[in-house]
Amino acid sequence: MPLRVPKLPIRLLLAALLTALLALSAGAAQQQTFGRLFPELPAYDAPTDAALDALTVAGGPLADDGDGSGNNPDRVPAFFTYFGQFLDHDLTLDSLPLPVDFVDPTTIPNDRDQRLNLDSVYGNRKKPNPALYEAAGEHLRIGGPDGLDLPRNPDGSAIIGDPRNDENQIIAQIHVAYLRAHNKLIDDGFKFKDARQLMEWRHQWIVVHEFLPEVLDPDVYEDVFIASGNGTVRKIRTRYYDPKKAAKAEMPVEFSVGAYRFGHSQVRAAYRLTEAGSFIQVFNPAASDDLRGGRPITSDHVIFWPNFVNVDGFPLAVNVSRKIDTLLSAGLFTLPIPGAEASGSAILAKRNIQRAREYGLPSGQAVAERLGLRVFTNEEIAEAIPRLAALRDDPAYEEQTPLWLYILAEAEIVHQGAKLGPVGSRIVAEVIGGLLAADKNSYIRKGFVPEGGSFRVKDLLREAGVVQ
């Protein structure tokens, strides 16, 4: 494998210099950066551009046929697809444009506080953005005639802690629920500091006790998140992601660019938003009525949440996640990215694999071997998933699989797409668990238990007043 010499953009060189200067300053805050979970593993310098194009073009091997056969076997409610996106936006922000040459990820700033502390909702704790708050600084601003939208500028753009939470109208309304739940606590007499802390702990509780069990291999989940007799997770044990690295603010690219992008496979082509309405496509450049963000949420797009998550007293959610497999819905081949071509960088699968290649991520097989887990060869993957025969037949893959694609294939082979397989689960569990273990203010470290011993998504939505 040829040696790849880093070619760093000027922006990154300046950022690295600024980081070094800040580190020399007394009391300077540490710059969050990306890093590597397995720095000893070699970079996977494949596939070629031609092979990548052949794999990821619309209608190619990674495209869902749209025949409706993609439901998660466990019928995981679709809420968790977008909750996973919401969580990602609270942990990582890589502002680097899609690279075409090698970039050392340890030089890339993570422009998000990597702790699970809802800074995507509240903004920077040390330098609050007054535009996010009402005049008294206690309530968070909300928008829309019924308070069911994000606050917006005249051009329709959202006024929120992370603009990515307005990429589509489902994640936007999850963000609205968090705004409203915070405001309810203020109305109930909580001081701002206490309300924010309670919201953070409730959010972490949902992540650990509800979201992760829906997506992780059960054996891996139980190995990392140690529960007491009543099912409450009171201890976290990591074997590969040292909490000391988490404390140093190193976000592993094996997580951010590899394993955690499993949620892209869970996205459906369309969802039923209202109680009795028709299904609406997520991204469709030919339709004005899709769910792309950046514009006010109209009354016919306000979500009836029991369609997305199971709530006592309502029928089971009609919108379920796609299974975690090697297929993506049609809308993810034409992302609404300004300046991107639909045949190239607007294809999500291509963006994922290309970024991983230029960041020097190891192959899926290399990570599986490093973890001491079952290694699926490209031959075995192609046998189990015939549409991925190119992995076996095209020498451009060097008998290895890109980490993100390997993790999707593993989930499909091991759990029929119901959950992540052992490799994907281990990376996701260790990083999220390690971040919580490293944060001295996390619910784990503070011994927080919700009133009544539990707090679920349905409780958050009821607190927000968007479910009765």
Coordinates of C-alpha atoms in Angstrom, one line a residue:
M1 CA 0.0 0.0 0.0
P2 CA 1.5 3.4 -1.0
L3 CA 2.4 5.9 1.7
R4 CA -0.1 8.7 1.7
V5 CA 1.3 12.1 2.6
P6 CA -1.1 14.5 4.3
K7 CA -2.2 17.5 2.2
L8 CA -3.7 19.8 4.8
P9 CA -6.0 22.7 3.7
I10 CA -4.8 26.2 4.9
R11 CA -7.9 26.3 7.1
L12 CA -6.8 23.2 9.0
L13 CA -3.2 24.4 9.3
L14 CA -4.5 27.7 10.8
A15 CA -6.8 25.8 13.1
A16 CA -4.0 23.6 14.3
L17 CA -1.8 26.6 15.0
L18 CA -4.6 28.3 16.9
T19 CA -5.0 25.1 19.0
A20 CA -1.3 25.1 19.8
L21 CA -1.4 28.7 20.9
L22 CA -4.4 28.2 23.0
A23 CA -2.8 25.2 24.7
L24 CA 0.1 27.5 25.7
S25 CA -2.2 30.0 27.3
A26 CA -2.8 29.6 31.0
G27 CA -6.3 28.2 31.7
A28 CA -7.1 27.9 28.0
A29 CA -10.0 25.6 27.1
Q30 CA -9.0 22.5 25.3
Q31 CA -9.9 22.3 21.6
Q32 CA -12.0 19.3 20.7
T33 CA -10.5 17.3 17.9
F34 CA -11.1 14.1 16.0
G35 CA -8.8 11.2 16.7
R36 CA -8.4 7.5 16.1
L37 CA -9.8 4.6 18.1
F38 CA -7.3 2.2 16.6
P39 CA -4.3 4.3 15.5
E40 CA -2.2 1.2 15.0
L41 CA -4.3 -0.1 12.2
P42 CA -3.3 0.7 8.6
A43 CA -5.4 3.0 6.4
Y44 CA -7.7 1.3 3.9
D45 CA -6.7 3.1 0.7
A46 CA -9.5 1.8 -1.4
P47 CA -11.8 1.6 -3.4
T48 CA -10.8 3.5 -6.5
D49 CA -12.9 6.4 -7.7
A50 CA -14.3 4.3 -10.5
A51 CA -15.2 1.4 -8.2
L52 CA -16.8 3.9 -5.7
D53 CA -18.9 5.4 -8.4
A54 CA -20.1 2.0 -9.6
L55 CA -21.0 1.0 -6.1
T56 CA -22.9 4.2 -5.1
V57 CA -24.7 5.7 -8.1
A58 CA -28.4 5.9 -7.8
G59 CA -30.0 2.6 -8.8
G60 CA -26.7 0.8 -8.0
P61 CA -25.9 -1.9 -5.5
L62 CA -26.6 0.3 -2.4
A63 CA -30.0 1.6 -3.6
D64 CA -33.2 0.3 -1.9
D65 CA -35.6 -1.1 -4.6
G66 CA -38.5 0.7 -2.8
D67 CA -40.6 -2.5 -2.7
G68 CA -41.5 -2.0 1.0
S69 CA -39.5 -5.0 2.2
G70 CA -37.1 -3.0 4.3
N71 CA -38.9 -2.8 7.6
N72 CA -36.8 -3.4 10.7
P73 CA -37.6 -7.0 11.8
D74 CA -38.1 -5.8 15.4
R75 CA -40.3 -2.9 14.1
V76 CA -38.1 -0.3 15.8
P77 CA -40.2 3.0 15.7
A78 CA -38.9 5.5 13.2
F79 CA -38.5 8.1 16.0
F80 CA -35.1 6.5 16.8
T81 CA -33.8 7.0 13.3
Y82 CA -34.0 10.8 13.8
F83 CA -33.2 10.7 17.5
G84 CA -29.9 9.1 16.5
Q85 CA -29.3 12.0 14.1
F86 CA -30.2 14.5 16.8
L87 CA -27.7 12.8 19.1
D88 CA -24.9 12.8 16.5
H89 CA -25.4 16.6 16.1
D90 CA -24.8 17.0 19.8
L91 CA -21.5 15.1 19.6
T92 CA -19.7 15.9 16.4
L93 CA -19.4 18.6 13.8
D94 CA -16.8 18.2 11.1
S95 CA -16.9 21.3 9.0
L96 CA -14.3 20.1 6.4
P97 CA -15.7 19.9 2.9
L98 CA -15.7 16.5 1.3
P99 CA -12.0 15.8 0.9
V100 CA -10.3 14.5 -2.3
D101 CA -6.9 13.9 -0.8
F102 CA -5.7 12.4 2.5
V103 CA -6.3 14.5 5.6
D104 CA -5.0 13.5 9.1
P105 CA -8.2 13.5 11.2
T106 CA -6.2 14.5 14.3
T107 CA -5.8 17.9 12.7
I108 CA -9.5 18.5 12.2
P109 CA -11.4 20.4 14.9
N110 CA -14.6 19.0 16.3
D111 CA -16.8 22.0 16.3
R112 CA -19.2 20.5 18.8
D113 CA -18.8 19.8 22.5
Q114 CA -18.5 16.0 22.4
R115 CA -20.3 15.5 25.8
L116 CA -24.0 14.6 25.8
N117 CA -24.9 18.0 27.1
L118 CA -27.4 19.3 24.5
D119 CA -25.2 22.2 23.4
S120 CA -26.9 21.8 20.0
V121 CA -30.0 23.0 21.8
Y122 CA -28.7 25.4 24.4
G123 CA -25.6 26.7 22.5
N124 CA -22.2 27.3 24.0
R125 CA -22.4 27.3 27.8
K126 CA -19.6 29.8 28.3
K127 CA -20.7 32.2 25.5
P128 CA -24.5 31.9 25.3
N129 CA -26.1 33.1 22.1
P130 CA -28.9 35.6 23.1
A131 CA -30.8 34.9 19.9
L132 CA -31.7 31.4 21.2
Y133 CA -33.4 32.8 24.3
E134 CA -36.4 35.0 25.2
A135 CA -35.6 38.4 26.7
A136 CA -35.3 37.2 30.3
G137 CA -32.8 34.5 29.3
E138 CA -34.7 31.6 31.0
H139 CA -37.0 30.4 28.2
L140 CA -35.8 29.1 24.9
R141 CA -37.3 30.6 21.8
I142 CA -39.8 28.6 19.8
G143 CA -41.6 29.5 16.6
G144 CA -44.8 29.0 14.6
P145 CA -48.3 30.2 15.4
D146 CA -48.8 27.3 17.8
G147 CA -45.3 27.1 19.1
L148 CA -44.7 23.9 17.1
D149 CA -41.8 25.2 14.9
L150 CA -38.3 26.4 15.4
P151 CA -37.7 30.1 15.6
R152 CA -36.8 31.3 12.2
N153 CA -35.2 34.2 10.3
P154 CA -37.2 35.9 7.5
D155 CA -35.5 33.6 4.9
G156 CA -36.8 30.5 6.7
S157 CA -33.5 29.5 8.3
A158 CA -33.7 28.3 11.9
I159 CA -32.3 30.2 14.8
I160 CA -31.0 27.2 16.8
G161 CA -27.8 26.0 18.4
D162 CA -26.9 23.7 15.4
P163 CA -28.4 24.5 12.0
R164 CA -28.2 20.8 11.1
N165 CA -31.2 20.2 13.3
D166 CA -33.2 21.8 10.5
E167 CA -32.0 19.5 7.8
N168 CA -35.4 17.8 7.7
Q169 CA -38.7 18.5 9.3
I170 CA -38.6 15.4 11.6
I171 CA -35.4 16.2 13.4
A172 CA -36.6 19.8 13.5
Q173 CA -39.6 18.8 15.5
I174 CA -37.6 16.7 17.8
H175 CA -35.6 19.8 18.5
V176 CA -38.8 21.7 19.1
A177 CA -39.9 19.1 21.6
Y178 CA -36.7 19.7 23.6
L179 CA -37.2 23.5 23.5
R180 CA -40.8 23.1 24.8
A181 CA -39.8 20.6 27.5
H182 CA -37.2 23.0 28.8
N183 CA -39.7 25.8 28.8
K184 CA -42.2 23.7 30.7
L185 CA -39.6 23.2 33.5
I186 CA -39.1 27.0 33.7
D187 CA -42.9 27.5 33.8
D188 CA -43.0 24.9 36.7
G189 CA -40.6 27.1 38.7
F190 CA -37.1 25.6 37.9
K191 CA -34.2 28.0 37.6
F192 CA -32.5 27.9 34.2
K193 CA -29.4 26.1 35.5
D194 CA -31.4 23.4 37.1
A195 CA -33.7 23.0 34.2
R196 CA -30.8 22.6 31.8
Q197 CA -29.1 20.1 34.0
L198 CA -32.3 18.0 34.3
M199 CA -32.9 18.1 30.6
E200 CA -29.3 16.9 30.0
W201 CA -29.7 14.0 32.4
R202 CA -33.1 13.0 31.0
H203 CA -31.6 13.1 27.5
Q204 CA -28.7 10.9 28.6
W205 CA -31.1 8.5 30.3
I206 CA -33.1 8.1 27.1
V207 CA -29.9 7.5 25.1
V208 CA -28.7 4.7 27.5
H209 CA -32.0 3.1 28.5
E210 CA -34.1 3.4 25.3
F211 CA -32.2 4.4 22.2
L212 CA -29.1 2.2 22.5
P213 CA -31.0 -1.0 23.4
E214 CA -32.9 -0.6 20.1
V215 CA -29.8 -0.5 18.0
L216 CA -27.0 -2.4 19.7
D217 CA -26.2 -6.1 19.8
P218 CA -27.6 -7.2 23.2
D219 CA -24.4 -8.9 24.3
V220 CA -22.3 -5.8 23.6
Y221 CA -24.8 -3.5 25.2
E222 CA -24.8 -5.6 28.4
D223 CA -21.0 -5.8 28.4
V224 CA -20.6 -2.0 28.3
F225 CA -23.6 -0.7 30.2
I226 CA -23.8 -2.5 33.5
A227 CA -27.3 -2.6 34.9
S228 CA -28.5 -3.2 38.4
G229 CA -31.2 -5.7 39.2
N230 CA -34.0 -3.3 38.2
G231 CA -32.5 -2.6 34.8
T232 CA -31.0 0.8 35.7
V233 CA -27.5 1.4 34.2
R234 CA -25.3 2.6 37.0
K235 CA -21.8 1.6 35.6
I236 CA -20.0 1.8 32.3
R237 CA -17.1 -0.5 31.3
T238 CA -15.1 0.2 28.1
R239 CA -12.4 -2.1 26.8
Y240 CA -11.1 -0.1 23.8
Y241 CA -12.1 3.6 24.1
D242 CA -10.2 4.9 27.1
P243 CA -12.4 7.5 29.0
K244 CA -9.1 9.5 29.4
K245 CA -9.2 10.0 25.6
A246 CA -12.8 11.1 25.9
A247 CA -11.8 13.6 28.7
K248 CA -9.1 14.9 26.3
A249 CA -11.9 15.6 23.8
E250 CA -10.8 13.1 21.1
M251 CA -13.7 12.0 19.0
P252 CA -12.8 8.8 17.1
V253 CA -13.4 8.9 13.3
E254 CA -14.1 5.2 13.4
F255 CA -17.2 6.3 15.2
S256 CA -18.1 9.6 13.5
V257 CA -17.3 8.6 9.9
G258 CA -17.8 4.8 10.2
A259 CA -19.9 3.1 12.8
Y260 CA -22.3 5.8 13.8
R261 CA -23.4 6.4 10.2
F262 CA -25.5 3.2 10.4
G263 CA -28.5 5.4 10.8
H264 CA -28.4 6.4 7.2
S265 CA -29.6 2.9 6.3
Q266 CA -32.6 3.4 8.7
V267 CA -34.1 6.3 6.8
R268 CA -37.3 5.5 5.0
A269 CA -38.3 7.1 1.7
A270 CA -41.5 8.5 3.1
Y271 CA -43.4 8.9 6.4
R272 CA -47.0 9.5 7.5
L273 CA -46.8 12.7 9.6
T274 CA -50.4 13.5 10.5
E275 CA -52.8 11.1 12.2
A276 CA -54.7 10.2 9.0
G277 CA -52.6 11.9 6.3
S278 CA -50.7 10.4 3.3
F279 CA -47.0 9.5 3.3
I280 CA -44.6 12.3 2.5
Q281 CA -41.2 11.8 1.0
V282 CA -38.1 12.9 2.9
F283 CA -36.1 14.3 0.0
N284 CA -37.4 14.7 -3.5
P285 CA -36.0 17.5 -5.6
A286 CA -39.0 17.3 -7.9
A287 CA -41.5 17.8 -5.1
S288 CA -42.2 20.9 -3.2
D289 CA -44.0 19.0 -0.5
D290 CA -41.1 16.9 0.8
L291 CA -39.6 17.0 4.3
R292 CA -36.5 19.0 3.6
G293 CA -35.8 21.7 6.2
G294 CA -34.9 25.4 6.0
R295 CA -38.5 26.5 5.8
P296 CA -41.5 26.9 8.2
I297 CA -43.3 23.8 9.2
T298 CA -46.9 24.0 7.9
S299 CA -49.9 22.7 9.8
D300 CA -50.1 19.6 7.5
H301 CA -46.5 18.7 8.4
V302 CA -46.9 19.0 12.2
I303 CA -46.1 15.5 13.5
F304 CA -48.6 13.3 15.2
W305 CA -46.0 11.6 17.4
P306 CA -47.8 8.3 18.0
N307 CA -47.1 7.7 14.3
F308 CA -43.4 7.7 15.2
V309 CA -43.0 6.2 18.6
N310 CA -45.1 3.8 20.7
V311 CA -47.2 5.7 23.2
D312 CA -49.5 4.2 25.8
G313 CA -53.2 4.6 24.7
F314 CA -52.4 4.8 21.0
P315 CA -52.0 2.1 18.3
L316 CA -48.4 1.0 17.6
A317 CA -46.4 3.4 15.5
V318 CA -47.2 3.2 11.8
N319 CA -43.7 4.6 10.9
V320 CA -41.0 2.0 11.6
S321 CA -37.3 2.3 10.8
R322 CA -35.7 0.6 7.8
K323 CA -33.6 -2.3 8.8
I324 CA -29.8 -1.7 9.2
D325 CA -28.5 -3.2 6.0
T326 CA -26.5 -2.2 2.9
L327 CA -29.3 -0.3 1.2
L328 CA -30.3 3.4 1.3
S329 CA -33.6 5.0 0.4
A330 CA -33.9 6.9 -2.9
G331 CA -33.9 10.3 -1.3
L332 CA -30.3 9.8 0.0
F333 CA -29.0 9.7 -3.5
T334 CA -30.1 13.3 -4.2
L335 CA -29.3 15.1 -1.0
P336 CA -30.3 18.8 -1.0
I337 CA -26.7 20.1 -0.6
P338 CA -26.1 23.5 -2.2
G339 CA -23.6 23.2 -5.0
A340 CA -23.5 19.4 -5.0
E341 CA -24.2 17.4 -8.2
A342 CA -26.8 14.7 -7.9
S343 CA -24.5 12.3 -9.7
G344 CA -21.6 12.9 -7.3
S345 CA -21.2 14.4 -3.9
A346 CA -25.0 14.6 -3.3
I347 CA -25.0 10.8 -3.0
L348 CA -24.8 10.0 0.7
A349 CA -23.2 6.6 0.3
K350 CA -20.4 8.0 -1.8
R351 CA -19.7 10.9 0.6
N352 CA -19.5 8.4 3.5
I353 CA -17.0 6.0 1.8
Q354 CA -14.9 8.8 0.2
R355 CA -14.5 10.7 3.5
A356 CA -13.5 7.5 5.3
R357 CA -11.0 6.7 2.6
E358 CA -9.4 10.2 2.7
Y359 CA -9.3 10.2 6.5
G360 CA -7.4 6.9 6.4
L361 CA -9.9 4.8 8.3
P362 CA -9.0 1.0 8.5
S363 CA -11.1 -1.6 6.7
G364 CA -14.0 -3.4 8.4
Q365 CA -12.0 -6.6 8.4
A366 CA -9.0 -5.0 10.1
V367 CA -11.2 -3.6 12.9
A368 CA -13.0 -6.9 13.4
E369 CA -9.7 -8.7 13.8
R370 CA -8.4 -6.0 16.2
L371 CA -11.5 -6.5 18.3
G372 CA -11.1 -10.3 18.3
L373 CA -14.5 -10.8 16.6
R374 CA -15.7 -12.9 13.7
V375 CA -14.2 -11.5 10.5
F376 CA -16.4 -11.6 7.4
T377 CA -14.4 -11.8 4.2
N378 CA -15.5 -10.1 1.0
E379 CA -16.3 -13.5 -0.3
E380 CA -18.6 -14.2 2.6
I381 CA -20.2 -10.8 2.3
A382 CA -20.9 -11.3 -1.4
E383 CA -22.3 -14.8 -0.8
A384 CA -24.7 -13.4 1.9
I385 CA -25.5 -10.2 0.0
P386 CA -25.3 -11.0 -3.8
R387 CA -25.8 -7.4 -4.9
L388 CA -22.4 -6.7 -3.3
A389 CA -20.5 -9.1 -5.5
A390 CA -18.3 -6.3 -6.6
L391 CA -16.5 -6.5 -3.3
R392 CA -15.4 -10.0 -4.3
D393 CA -15.0 -9.6 -8.0
D394 CA -13.4 -6.1 -8.4
P395 CA -9.7 -6.0 -7.4
A396 CA -10.2 -2.3 -6.6
Y397 CA -11.4 -3.4 -3.2
E398 CA -8.2 -5.2 -2.3
E399 CA -10.2 -8.0 -0.6
Q400 CA -11.3 -5.5 2.1
T401 CA -14.5 -3.6 2.8
P402 CA -14.9 0.1 3.8
L403 CA -15.6 0.2 7.5
W404 CA -19.1 1.8 7.2
L405 CA -20.2 -0.7 4.5
Y406 CA -18.8 -3.6 6.5
I407 CA -20.7 -2.5 9.6
L408 CA -24.0 -2.4 7.5
A409 CA -23.2 -5.8 6.0
E410 CA -22.4 -7.3 9.4
A411 CA -25.8 -6.1 10.8
E412 CA -27.6 -7.6 7.8
I413 CA -25.8 -11.0 8.1
V414 CA -25.8 -11.3 11.9
H415 CA -29.1 -9.8 12.9
Q416 CA -31.0 -9.6 9.6
G417 CA -30.9 -5.8 10.0
A418 CA -32.7 -5.6 13.3
K419 CA -29.6 -4.3 15.2
L420 CA -26.0 -3.6 14.6
G421 CA -23.6 -6.5 14.6
P422 CA -20.7 -7.0 17.1
V423 CA -18.2 -4.6 15.4
G424 CA -20.6 -1.8 14.9
S425 CA -22.1 -2.2 18.3
R426 CA -18.7 -2.3 20.0
I427 CA -17.6 1.0 18.5
V428 CA -20.9 2.8 19.1
A429 CA -21.3 1.5 22.7
E430 CA -17.7 2.2 23.7
V431 CA -17.6 5.8 22.4
I432 CA -21.0 6.9 23.8
G433 CA -20.3 5.0 27.0
G434 CA -16.8 6.4 27.3
L435 CA -18.0 9.9 26.8
L436 CA -20.5 9.5 29.6
A437 CA -18.0 7.9 31.9
A438 CA -15.5 10.7 31.3
D439 CA -18.0 13.5 31.9
K440 CA -18.0 14.4 35.6
N441 CA -21.4 16.0 35.2
S442 CA -23.1 13.0 33.5
Y443 CA -26.0 11.2 35.1
I444 CA -23.8 8.2 35.6
R445 CA -21.2 10.2 37.5
K446 CA -23.8 12.2 39.5
G447 CA -26.0 9.2 40.4
F448 CA -29.1 10.7 38.9
V449 CA -32.3 8.6 38.7
P450 CA -35.5 10.1 37.2
E451 CA -38.5 10.6 39.4
G452 CA -40.3 7.3 39.4
G453 CA -37.2 5.5 38.3
S454 CA -37.6 6.0 34.5
F455 CA -37.9 8.6 31.8
R456 CA -38.7 7.7 28.2
V457 CA -39.3 9.4 24.9
K458 CA -43.0 9.4 25.5
D459 CA -42.4 11.2 28.8
L460 CA -40.3 13.8 27.0
L461 CA -43.1 14.4 24.4
R462 CA -45.7 14.7 27.0
E463 CA -43.5 17.1 29.0
A464 CA -43.3 19.1 25.8
G465 CA -47.0 19.1 25.4
V466 CA -46.9 17.6 21.9
V467 CA -48.5 14.3 23.0
Q468 CA -51.5 14.2 25.4

